[in-house]
Coordinates of C-alpha atoms and ligand atoms in Angstrom, one line a residue:
X24 CA 0.0 0.0 0.0
X25 CA 1.4 3.4 -1.0
X26 CA 0.6 6.3 1.3
X27 CA 2.1 9.7 1.6
X28 CA 5.9 9.5 1.7
X29 CA 5.9 11.7 4.8
X30 CA 6.7 9.6 7.8
X31 CA 4.7 12.0 10.0
X32 CA 1.6 11.3 7.9
X33 CA 2.1 7.6 8.0
X34 CA 2.5 7.8 11.8
X35 CA -0.8 9.6 12.1
X36 CA -2.6 7.1 9.9
X37 CA -1.1 4.2 11.8
X38 CA -1.9 5.7 15.2
X39 CA -5.5 6.3 14.3
X40 CA -5.8 2.8 13.0
X41 CA -4.2 1.4 16.1
X42 CA -6.6 3.4 18.3
X43 CA -9.6 1.8 16.5
X44 CA -10.9 5.0 14.9
X45 CA -13.2 4.3 11.9
X46 CA -15.0 7.4 10.7
X47 CA -12.9 10.0 8.9
X48 CA -14.6 13.0 7.3
X49 CA -12.4 14.5 4.6
X50 CA -13.0 18.0 3.3
X51 CA -11.3 18.9 0.0
X52 CA -8.1 20.8 -0.2
X53 CA -4.4 20.6 -1.2
X54 CA -2.5 21.2 2.0
X55 CA -4.4 18.2 3.6
X56 CA -3.9 16.1 0.4
X57 CA -1.3 13.8 2.0
X58 CA -3.7 13.1 4.8
X59 CA -6.7 12.7 2.4
X60 CA -5.1 10.1 0.1
X61 CA -3.4 8.2 2.9
X62 CA -6.5 7.8 5.0
X63 CA -8.6 7.0 1.9
X64 CA -6.2 4.2 0.9
X65 CA -5.9 2.6 4.4
X66 CA -8.5 -0.3 4.7
X67 CA -9.4 0.5 8.4
X68 CA -11.2 3.7 7.7
X69 CA -14.6 4.7 6.6
X70 CA -13.8 7.9 4.7
X71 CA -16.6 10.3 3.8
X72 CA -16.2 13.3 1.6
X73 CA -18.1 16.5 2.7
X74 CA -17.3 19.7 0.8
X75 CA -18.6 22.3 3.3
X76 CA -16.6 22.2 6.5
X77 CA -19.5 23.7 8.5
X78 CA -21.8 21.0 7.4
X79 CA -19.1 18.3 7.8
X80 CA -18.6 19.3 11.5
X81 CA -22.3 18.9 12.3
X82 CA -22.5 15.7 10.2
X83 CA -19.8 14.3 12.4
X84 CA -21.6 14.8 15.7
X85 CA -24.0 11.9 15.7
X86 CA -21.4 9.6 14.2
X87 CA -19.3 10.1 17.3
X88 CA -22.2 9.4 19.6
X89 CA -23.4 6.3 17.6
X90 CA -19.9 4.7 17.5
X91 CA -18.8 5.9 21.0
X92 CA -15.5 6.7 19.3
X93 CA -14.2 10.1 18.2
X94 CA -15.0 11.0 14.6
X95 CA -12.1 12.7 12.8
X96 CA -12.5 15.8 10.7
X97 CA -9.8 16.7 8.3
X98 CA -9.5 20.0 6.5
X99 CA -7.1 22.1 4.5
X100 CA -5.5 25.3 5.9
X101 CA -6.9 28.8 6.2
X102 CA -10.5 29.9 6.6
X103 CA -11.7 26.3 6.0
X104 CA -10.8 25.4 9.6
X105 CA -12.9 28.2 11.0
X106 CA -16.0 26.7 9.4
X107 CA -15.7 23.8 11.8
X108 CA -16.2 26.2 14.7
X109 CA -20.0 26.0 15.1
X110 CA -19.9 22.3 15.3
X111 CA -16.9 22.3 17.6
X112 CA -18.6 24.6 20.0
X113 CA -21.7 22.3 19.9
X114 CA -19.5 19.3 20.6
X115 CA -17.8 21.2 23.4
X116 CA -21.0 21.8 25.3
X117 CA -22.5 18.4 24.6
X118 CA -19.2 16.6 25.3
X119 CA -19.1 14.9 22.0
X120 CA -15.7 13.4 21.0
X121 CA -14.4 14.9 17.8
X122 CA -10.8 15.0 16.6
X123 CA -10.2 18.1 14.3
X124 CA -7.1 17.5 12.2
X125 CA -6.2 20.7 10.4
X126 CA -3.4 20.9 7.8
X127 CA -1.2 23.9 8.0
X128 CA 1.8 25.5 6.3
X129 CA 5.2 25.4 7.9
X130 CA 5.8 28.1 10.5
X131 CA 8.0 30.3 8.4
X132 CA 5.2 31.1 5.9
X133 CA 2.5 32.3 8.3
X134 CA 1.8 36.0 7.8
X135 CA 4.1 36.1 4.7
X136 CA 1.5 36.6 2.0
X137 CA 1.0 32.9 1.2
X138 CA -2.6 31.8 0.2
X139 CA -4.8 30.0 2.7
X140 CA -2.4 30.8 5.5
X141 CA -3.2 32.2 8.9
X142 CA -2.3 31.6 12.5
X143 CA -4.0 28.3 13.2
X144 CA -2.3 27.5 16.5
X145 CA -4.8 27.1 19.3
X146 CA -7.4 28.7 17.0
X147 CA -10.4 27.1 18.8
X148 CA -9.0 28.0 22.2
X149 CA -12.3 28.9 23.9
X150 CA -14.1 25.8 23.0
X151 CA -11.7 22.9 22.6
X152 CA -10.8 20.4 25.3
X153 CA -7.1 20.2 24.2
X154 CA -5.0 21.5 21.3
X155 CA -1.9 20.0 19.9
X156 CA 0.6 21.2 17.3
X157 CA 2.4 18.5 15.2
X158 CA 5.1 18.6 12.5
X159 CA 4.5 16.2 9.6
X160 CA 7.9 16.7 8.0
X161 CA 10.4 16.1 10.8
X162 CA 11.4 12.5 10.5
X163 CA 13.5 12.3 13.7
X164 CA 12.6 9.5 16.0
X165 CA 11.8 12.0 18.8
X166 CA 9.3 13.9 16.6
X167 CA 7.6 10.7 15.4
X168 CA 7.3 9.6 19.0
X169 CA 6.0 13.0 20.0
X170 CA 3.3 12.9 17.3
X171 CA 2.3 9.4 18.3
X172 CA 2.0 10.3 21.9
X173 CA 0.0 13.4 21.2
X174 CA -2.4 11.5 19.0
X175 CA -3.0 8.9 21.8
X176 CA -3.5 11.8 24.3
X177 CA -5.9 13.6 21.9
X178 CA -7.9 10.4 21.5
X179 CA -8.2 9.6 25.2
X180 CA -8.9 13.2 26.1
X181 CA -11.7 13.3 23.6
X182 CA -13.5 10.2 25.1
X183 CA -12.3 10.0 28.7
X184 CA -10.3 12.6 30.3
X185 CA -12.1 15.8 29.3
X186 CA -14.6 14.5 26.9
X187 CA -15.3 16.6 23.8
X188 CA -13.6 18.0 20.8
X189 CA -9.8 18.1 20.5
X190 CA -7.6 19.9 17.9
X191 CA -4.5 18.7 16.1
X192 CA -2.9 21.3 13.9
X193 CA -0.6 19.5 11.5
X194 CA 2.1 21.3 9.6
X195 CA 3.0 20.0 6.2
X196 CA 5.6 21.3 3.7
X197 CA 5.6 20.8 -0.1
X198 CA 5.8 18.6 -2.0
X199 CA 2.5 17.1 -0.9
X200 CA 1.7 14.4 -3.4
X201 CA 4.7 12.0 -3.2
X202 CA 4.1 8.4 -2.0
X203 CA 6.1 5.6 -0.5
X204 CA 5.3 2.1 0.8
X205 CA 3.5 1.9 4.1
X206 CA 4.5 -0.9 6.5
X207 CA 3.8 0.7 9.8
X208 CA 0.9 -1.4 11.1
X209 CA 2.5 -2.4 14.4
X210 CA 2.8 1.0 15.9
X211 CA 2.8 1.4 19.7
X212 CA 0.1 3.6 21.1
X213 CA -0.9 3.9 24.7
X214 CA -4.4 3.1 26.0
X215 CA -6.3 4.6 28.9
X216 CA -7.5 2.0 31.3
X217 CA -11.1 2.5 32.5
X218 CA -11.6 3.4 36.2
X219 CA -14.7 2.5 38.1
X220 CA -15.7 5.4 40.4
X221 CA -17.3 4.8 43.7
X222 CA -18.6 7.2 46.3
X223 CA -16.8 7.7 49.6
X224 CA -18.7 6.5 52.7
X225 CA -18.9 10.1 53.9
X226 CA -20.4 11.3 50.6
X227 CA -22.9 8.5 50.5
X228 CA -23.9 9.2 54.1
X229 CA -24.3 12.9 53.4
X230 CA -26.5 12.3 50.4
X231 CA -28.7 9.8 52.2
X232 CA -29.0 12.2 55.1
X233 CA -30.1 15.0 52.8
X234 CA -32.5 12.7 50.9
X235 CA -34.0 11.0 53.8
X236 CA -34.9 14.2 55.7
X237 CA -36.3 16.0 52.6
X238 CA -40.0 15.9 52.2
X239 CA -39.6 17.4 48.7
X240 CA -37.0 16.0 46.3
X241 CA -37.0 17.2 42.7
X242 CA -34.9 15.3 40.2
X243 CA -34.4 17.2 37.0
X244 CA -33.0 15.4 34.0
X245 CA -31.6 17.3 31.0
X246 CA -30.4 16.0 27.6
X247 CA -29.2 12.4 28.0
X248 CA -28.5 9.6 25.5
X249 CA -31.1 6.9 25.8
X250 CA -30.2 4.8 28.8
X251 CA -32.5 1.9 29.9
X252 CA -30.5 1.6 33.1
X253 CA -31.1 5.2 34.0
X254 CA -34.7 4.9 33.1
X255 CA -35.3 1.9 35.4
X256 CA -33.2 3.4 38.3
X257 CA -35.3 6.6 38.1
X258 CA -38.5 4.6 37.9
X259 CA -37.6 2.9 41.2
X260 CA -36.8 6.2 42.8
X261 CA -40.1 7.7 41.5
X262 CA -42.0 5.3 43.7
X263 CA -40.9 7.4 46.7
X264 CA -43.6 9.8 47.9
X265 CA -41.1 12.6 48.5
X266 CA -39.8 12.5 44.9
X267 CA -40.8 13.9 41.6
X268 CA -38.9 13.4 38.4
X269 CA -38.9 16.0 35.6
X270 CA -37.6 15.3 32.1
X271 CA -37.9 16.6 28.6
X272 CA -38.0 14.8 25.2
X273 CA -34.2 15.0 24.9
X274 CA -33.8 13.3 28.3
X275 CA -34.9 10.1 26.4
X276 CA -36.7 8.8 29.5
X277 CA -40.2 7.2 29.5
X278 CA -42.5 6.5 32.4
X279 CA -46.0 7.4 33.5
X280 CA -44.3 8.2 36.8
X281 CA -42.3 11.1 35.4
X282 CA -43.4 14.6 34.5
X283 CA -42.7 14.9 30.7
X284 CA -44.2 18.3 30.1
X285 CA -42.6 20.6 32.5
X286 CA -43.8 24.0 31.3
X287 CA -47.4 22.7 31.1
X288 CA -47.2 21.9 34.9
X289 CA -45.3 24.8 36.2
X290 CA -46.7 27.8 34.3
X291 CA -49.2 30.2 35.8
X292 CA -49.4 28.7 39.3
X293 CA -50.2 30.9 42.3
X294 CA -47.7 31.3 45.2
X295 CA -49.4 28.6 47.2
X296 CA -49.0 26.0 44.5
X297 CA -45.5 27.1 43.7
X298 CA -44.6 26.6 47.3
X299 CA -46.1 23.1 47.2
X300 CA -44.0 22.0 44.2
X301 CA -40.7 23.7 44.8
X302 CA -38.1 21.3 46.3
X303 CA -36.2 21.2 49.5
X304 CA -33.6 19.1 47.7
X305 CA -32.7 19.3 44.0
X306 CA -30.9 16.6 42.1
X307 CA -29.8 17.3 38.6
X308 CA -28.6 14.9 35.9
X309 CA -27.6 15.2 32.3
X310 CA -27.0 18.1 29.9
X311 CA -29.0 21.1 28.8
X312 CA -32.5 21.9 29.9
X313 CA -34.9 23.3 27.3
X314 CA -37.5 24.8 29.6
X315 CA -36.6 28.4 30.4
X316 CA -39.5 28.5 32.9
X317 CA -38.1 25.8 35.2
X318 CA -34.7 27.5 35.2
X319 CA -36.2 30.8 36.2
X320 CA -38.5 29.2 38.8
X321 CA -35.6 27.2 40.4
X322 CA -33.4 30.3 40.4
X323 CA -36.1 32.3 42.1
X324 CA -36.9 29.6 44.6
X325 CA -33.4 28.5 45.5
X326 CA -33.0 25.2 47.3
X327 CA -30.6 24.7 50.2
X328 CA -29.5 21.4 48.8
X329 CA -28.6 20.9 45.2
X330 CA -26.7 17.8 44.2
X331 CA -25.4 17.9 40.6
X332 CA -24.3 14.6 39.2
X333 CA -22.2 14.9 36.1
X334 CA -19.0 13.1 35.2
X335 CA -17.5 16.2 33.7
X336 CA -19.6 19.3 34.4
X337 CA -20.5 18.7 38.1
X338 CA -19.6 22.2 39.0
X339 CA -22.3 23.7 36.7
X340 CA -24.5 25.8 38.9
X341 CA -27.4 26.5 36.6
X342 CA -29.8 27.2 39.4
X343 CA -27.5 29.2 41.6
X344 CA -27.9 26.8 44.5
X345 CA -25.2 24.1 43.9
X346 CA -24.2 22.5 47.2
X347 CA -22.7 19.2 46.2
X348 CA -21.0 18.4 42.9
X349 CA -20.5 14.7 42.1
X350 CA -18.2 14.0 39.2
X351 CA -19.7 10.7 38.2
X352 CA -22.0 9.0 35.7
X353 CA -25.6 9.3 37.0
X354 CA -26.2 5.6 36.6
X355 CA -23.2 4.7 38.8
X356 CA -24.2 7.3 41.4
X357 CA -27.8 6.2 41.7
X358 CA -26.9 2.5 41.8
X359 CA -24.7 3.2 44.8
X360 CA -27.4 5.0 46.8
X361 CA -30.7 3.5 45.6
X362 CA -31.0 0.7 48.1
X363 CA -30.5 2.9 51.1
X364 CA -33.2 5.5 50.3
X365 CA -35.8 5.7 53.1
X366 CA -39.5 5.9 52.5
X367 CA -40.3 9.4 53.6
X368 CA -43.9 10.2 54.3
X369 CA -44.8 13.2 52.1
X370 CA -47.5 14.5 49.8
X371 CA -44.9 16.0 47.4
X372 CA -45.4 13.6 44.5
X373 CA -49.1 13.7 44.9
X374 CA -49.1 17.5 44.7
X375 CA -47.2 17.3 41.4
X376 CA -49.5 14.5 40.1
X377 CA -52.6 16.6 40.8
X378 CA -51.3 19.5 38.8
X379 CA -50.1 17.1 36.0
X380 CA -53.5 15.5 35.7
X381 CA -55.4 18.8 35.7
X382 CA -53.1 20.3 33.1
X383 CA -53.2 17.2 31.0
X384 CA -57.0 17.4 30.9
X385 CA -56.8 21.1 29.9
X386 CA -54.3 20.2 27.2
X387 CA -56.6 17.5 25.8
X388 CA -59.6 19.9 25.9
X389 CA -57.8 22.7 24.1
X390 CA -56.4 20.4 21.4
X391 CA -59.8 18.9 20.6
X392 CA -60.9 22.3 19.3
X393 CA -57.6 23.6 18.1
X394 CA -57.6 24.9 14.5
X395 CA -54.9 24.5 11.9
X396 CA -51.7 26.0 13.2
X397 CA -48.2 25.0 14.2
X398 CA -49.6 23.6 17.4
X399 CA -52.1 21.4 15.5
X400 CA -49.4 20.4 13.1
X401 CA -47.3 19.1 16.0
X402 CA -50.1 17.3 17.6
X403 CA -50.8 15.5 14.3
X404 CA -47.1 14.7 13.7
X405 CA -46.8 13.1 17.2
X406 CA -50.0 11.2 16.7
X407 CA -48.9 9.8 13.3
X408 CA -45.2 9.2 14.1
X409 CA -44.2 5.6 13.3
X410 CA -42.8 3.6 16.2
X411 CA -39.1 3.3 16.9
X412 CA -38.1 6.5 15.1
X413 CA -35.0 8.4 15.8
X414 CA -36.2 11.9 16.0
X415 CA -34.1 15.0 15.4
X416 CA -35.6 18.3 16.5
X417 CA -34.2 21.6 15.1
X418 CA -33.6 24.6 17.2
X419 CA -36.4 27.2 16.9
X420 CA -40.0 26.8 17.9
X421 CA -39.8 23.1 16.9
X422 CA -37.9 21.9 20.0
X423 CA -40.4 23.9 22.2
X424 CA -43.6 22.7 20.5
X425 CA -42.1 19.2 20.8
X426 CA -42.2 19.4 24.6
X427 CA -46.0 19.7 24.6
X428 CA -46.8 16.3 23.1
X429 CA -46.8 12.7 24.3
X430 CA -43.8 10.9 22.9
X431 CA -43.7 7.3 23.9
X432 CA -42.8 5.6 20.7
X433 CA -39.5 7.2 19.6
X434 CA -36.3 5.2 19.9
X435 CA -34.3 8.4 20.5
X436 CA -34.7 12.2 20.5
X437 CA -31.9 14.5 19.6
X438 CA -31.4 18.3 19.4
X439 CA -28.3 20.4 19.0
X440 CA -28.9 22.0 22.4
X441 CA -25.2 22.5 23.3
X442 CA -25.5 26.1 22.0
X443 CA -28.8 25.7 20.3
X444 CA -27.7 26.9 16.8
X445 CA -29.9 26.7 13.8
X446 CA -26.8 26.3 11.6
X447 CA -26.4 22.5 11.5
X448 CA -29.6 20.7 12.5
X449 CA -30.1 19.1 9.0
X450 CA -26.4 18.2 8.7
X451 CA -26.5 16.5 12.1
X452 CA -29.6 14.5 11.1
X453 CA -27.9 13.5 7.8
X454 CA -24.8 12.3 9.7
X455 CA -26.9 10.4 12.1
X456 CA -28.9 8.7 9.3
X457 CA -25.7 7.8 7.4
X458 CA -24.1 6.3 10.4
X459 CA -27.0 4.0 11.3
X460 CA -28.5 2.8 8.0
X461 CA -30.5 0.2 9.8
X462 CA -32.4 2.8 11.8
X463 CA -35.1 5.3 10.6
X464 CA -34.7 9.0 11.3
X465 CA -37.0 11.9 11.1
X466 CA -35.9 15.6 11.2
X467 CA -38.5 18.2 12.1
X468 CA -37.2 21.7 11.3
X469 CA -38.3 25.3 10.8
X470 CA -38.0 26.9 7.4
X471 CA -35.2 29.2 8.4
X472 CA -33.2 26.5 10.0
X473 CA -33.7 24.4 6.9
X474 CA -32.5 27.0 4.5
X475 CA -29.6 28.0 6.8
X476 CA -28.2 24.5 6.5
X477 CA -28.9 23.8 2.8
X478 CA -25.4 22.5 2.3
X479 CA -26.4 19.5 4.4
X480 CA -27.7 18.1 1.1
X481 CA -24.4 18.8 -0.7
X482 CA -22.7 15.4 -0.2
X483 CA -22.6 12.1 -2.0
X484 CA -23.9 9.9 0.8
X485 CA -26.9 7.9 -0.4
X486 CA -29.2 8.6 2.6
X487 CA -32.5 6.7 2.3
X488 CA -33.5 6.4 6.0
X489 CA -34.2 10.1 6.8
X490 CA -37.4 11.9 6.3
X491 CA -37.6 15.7 6.7
X492 CA -40.5 17.7 7.9
X493 CA -40.2 21.5 7.3
X494 CA -42.6 23.7 9.2
X495 CA -42.9 26.7 6.9
X496 CA -44.3 29.6 8.9
X497 CA -42.5 32.2 6.7
X498 CA -39.5 32.9 8.9
X499 CA -38.4 32.7 12.6
X500 CA -41.8 32.2 14.3
X501 CA -40.0 31.7 17.6
X502 CA -39.7 35.5 17.9
X503 CA -43.5 35.7 17.9
X504 CA -44.0 33.2 20.6
X505 CA -41.4 34.3 23.2
X506 CA -42.2 37.3 25.3
X507 CA -40.5 40.5 24.3
X508 CA -40.0 40.5 20.5
X509 CA -43.7 39.9 19.9
X510 CA -44.4 43.6 20.6
X511 CA -41.3 45.0 18.8
X512 CA -41.8 47.1 15.6
X513 CA -38.7 45.7 14.0
X514 CA -39.5 42.0 14.7
X515 CA -41.1 41.1 11.4
X516 CA -38.2 42.4 9.3
X517 CA -35.2 41.8 11.4
X518 CA -35.9 39.0 13.9
X519 CA -38.5 36.9 12.3
X520 CA -36.7 37.9 9.0
X521 CA -39.8 37.0 7.0
X522 CA -39.0 34.9 3.9
X523 CA -40.9 33.4 1.0
X524 CA -38.5 30.6 0.1
X525 CA -39.8 27.0 -0.1
X526 CA -37.9 23.7 0.3
X527 CA -39.1 22.6 -3.1
X528 CA -36.1 23.9 -5.1
X529 CA -33.7 22.3 -2.7
X530 CA -35.5 19.0 -2.8
X531 CA -35.5 19.0 -6.6
X532 CA -31.9 20.0 -6.9
X533 CA -30.8 17.1 -4.7
X534 CA -33.2 14.4 -5.9
X535 CA -35.4 14.3 -2.8
X536 CA -39.2 13.7 -3.2
X537 CA -41.2 16.7 -2.2
X538 CA -44.8 17.3 -1.1
X539 CA -46.5 20.2 0.5
X540 CA -49.3 20.4 3.1
X541 CA -51.4 23.6 3.3
X542 CA -54.4 22.9 5.5
X543 CA -55.9 20.5 8.0
X544 CA -57.4 18.2 5.5
X545 CA -54.1 17.8 3.6
X546 CA -52.4 17.4 7.0
X547 CA -54.4 14.4 8.1
X548 CA -54.0 12.5 4.8
X549 CA -50.6 13.9 3.7
X550 CA -48.7 13.0 6.9
X551 CA -49.9 9.4 6.8
X552 CA -48.8 9.1 3.2
X553 CA -45.5 10.8 4.0
X554 CA -44.6 8.4 6.8
X555 CA -45.4 5.4 4.7
X556 CA -43.3 6.5 1.7
X557 CA -39.9 5.0 1.2
X558 CA -36.7 6.8 0.4
X559 CA -35.7 10.5 0.4
X560 CA -38.8 12.4 1.5
X561 CA -39.4 16.0 2.4
X562 CA -42.8 17.4 3.4
X563 CA -43.2 21.1 3.8
X564 CA -46.1 22.1 6.0
X565 CA -47.2 25.7 5.4
X566 CA -48.8 27.5 8.4
X567 CA -49.9 31.0 9.0
X568 CA -47.2 33.2 10.6
X569 CA -49.8 35.3 12.5
X570 CA -52.3 32.6 13.5
X571 CA -49.8 30.1 14.9
X572 CA -48.4 32.4 17.6
X573 CA -51.9 33.5 18.4
X574 CA -53.0 29.9 18.8
X575 CA -50.1 29.2 21.1
X576 CA -50.9 32.2 23.2
X577 CA -54.5 31.0 23.5
X578 CA -53.2 27.6 24.5
X579 CA -51.2 29.0 27.4
X580 CA -54.2 31.2 28.4
X581 CA -56.4 28.2 28.6
X582 CA -53.8 26.2 30.5
X583 CA -53.4 29.0 33.0
X584 CA -57.1 28.9 33.9
X585 CA -56.8 25.2 34.9
Ligands
TPP234 C1 -26.6 30.1 13.9 C2 -27.8 30.8 14.6 N1 -28.2 32.0 14.2 C3 -29.2 32.6 14.8 C4 -29.9 32.0 15.8 C5 -31.1 32.7 16.4 N2 -32.3 32.0 16.1 C6 -32.9 31.1 16.9 S1 -34.3 30.5 16.3 C7 -34.2 31.4 14.9 C8 -35.3 31.3 13.9 C9 -35.6 30.0 13.4 O1 -36.6 30.0 12.5 P1 -37.2 28.7 11.9 O2 -36.1 27.7 11.6 O3 -38.0 29.1 10.7 O4 -38.1 28.1 13.0 P2 -39.4 28.7 13.7 O5 -39.0 29.4 14.9 O6 -40.1 29.6 12.7 O7 -40.2 27.5 14.0 C10 -33.1 32.2 14.9 C11 -32.7 33.1 13.9 C12 -29.5 30.7 16.2 N3 -30.1 30.0 17.1 N4 -28.4 30.1 15.5

């Protein structure tokens, strides 16, 4: 096998192979050509070509989650590397392992008028877990050992030590296209040995003391990959009368014992009811919480005891009340305390259940008369969703509407909630579908998010297990449903950024089947058909930009009276 004749490049390829990396996303360019053709020729790798680095970055996210290994992104030098930034910051906050391998000129030529040349060292410094700088042309043994060691460190940092994206800037001098035999398959890399964490006796005792004397324990679960183990541990804990468990669609938990629609329960309560449901002890698990209302409520009603359980981000004090940070996986933590939880006599769970039931009735009543609008569209989508779907929810009003509806059938729910950008939702869904061809995926997105990430379609992957639902309300409807901008004179032009584009042209350009839905009758028939259809499918559902926010306001008004 002939790879690049640069021993530094051969060392990188061999190290990645030895570490068991599979997925390599290659973005076109010349400076990175030695890496491109070397990875492409090596049999261990699944190399995918994606032209737009921004889309490539988002495409990589789910691949890394699905494989539990870092996905490698390789780009040429210059501004190309900055286009990875939005996905890197998403991976940073969601703790997704990516290895960003950027090709660079040799040091002497930076700032000397060469093309595609800029200072690439530590360029992602505010949102990278670790950065490395390697030389691809120094063939000395000490440099080759250094490169190898850094690659092992980058890999283990990305998945264990400080999980998330890492950057390797790789300097390569011309000539770039020469080859030589590769026989470097027995390279020595180091492995990180897994460590099982256990609670100290003192910590366990403290936790049990706090739990067993609290009449009101609220467990709030943020974004979390589907975990049957966490689900069953929490279901056991939910039987305690002093405990209520709150989760969102992206927590990927399912139980009748849990509160799945947080905002529906906590909005518009009087002081007395708020006092009844606010906790004495708060336990938080997982990543980002979508509900702004629960954040505000918990910040206003601070608990004395707040235990945050997170392997990496235990110090995060979202509710300004952190008292105990436990750097551990939630499952491991709960397993170690669950058998010692006491049965505390309390009406806390019952108080929550009463509100949940009352608000559920109000929801059903309102929806039975709800006219065609974004709200109605979401109700119908959730009713018709096939079982076992992997659902991707774009950032915008989509992720918020999704929290209002029952969702028992999905295999998994995902949203880019690390920084909640609208810039890569489609690319992430594409990457997910391409990495798990045996699974079915559905993306629900707004029209602006869809158009923002049009380059998601600009790749040669033959993706046939993703269906896309575009809710076209003529721009950023979210700004008409959050308090504040709805009364601003400039909203329509500058926030909502009204638009008349449709998804049809994009669908045609990239060979996707397209259909549109314009009213309730078409919705009922069209969605059923859409879900049954095979292959690349886009449905664009047109709703009224004025009526939808109005309907949602009326929904909340109705809920508030119940
Ligand atoms: C990259 C990026 N730019 C801007 C924003 C701010 N933003 C949040 S939602 C939104 C509008 C989304 O509109 P659309 O996708 O049509 O969804 P809708 O709210 O109408 O359902 C914008 C511009 C963002 N989140 N990310």
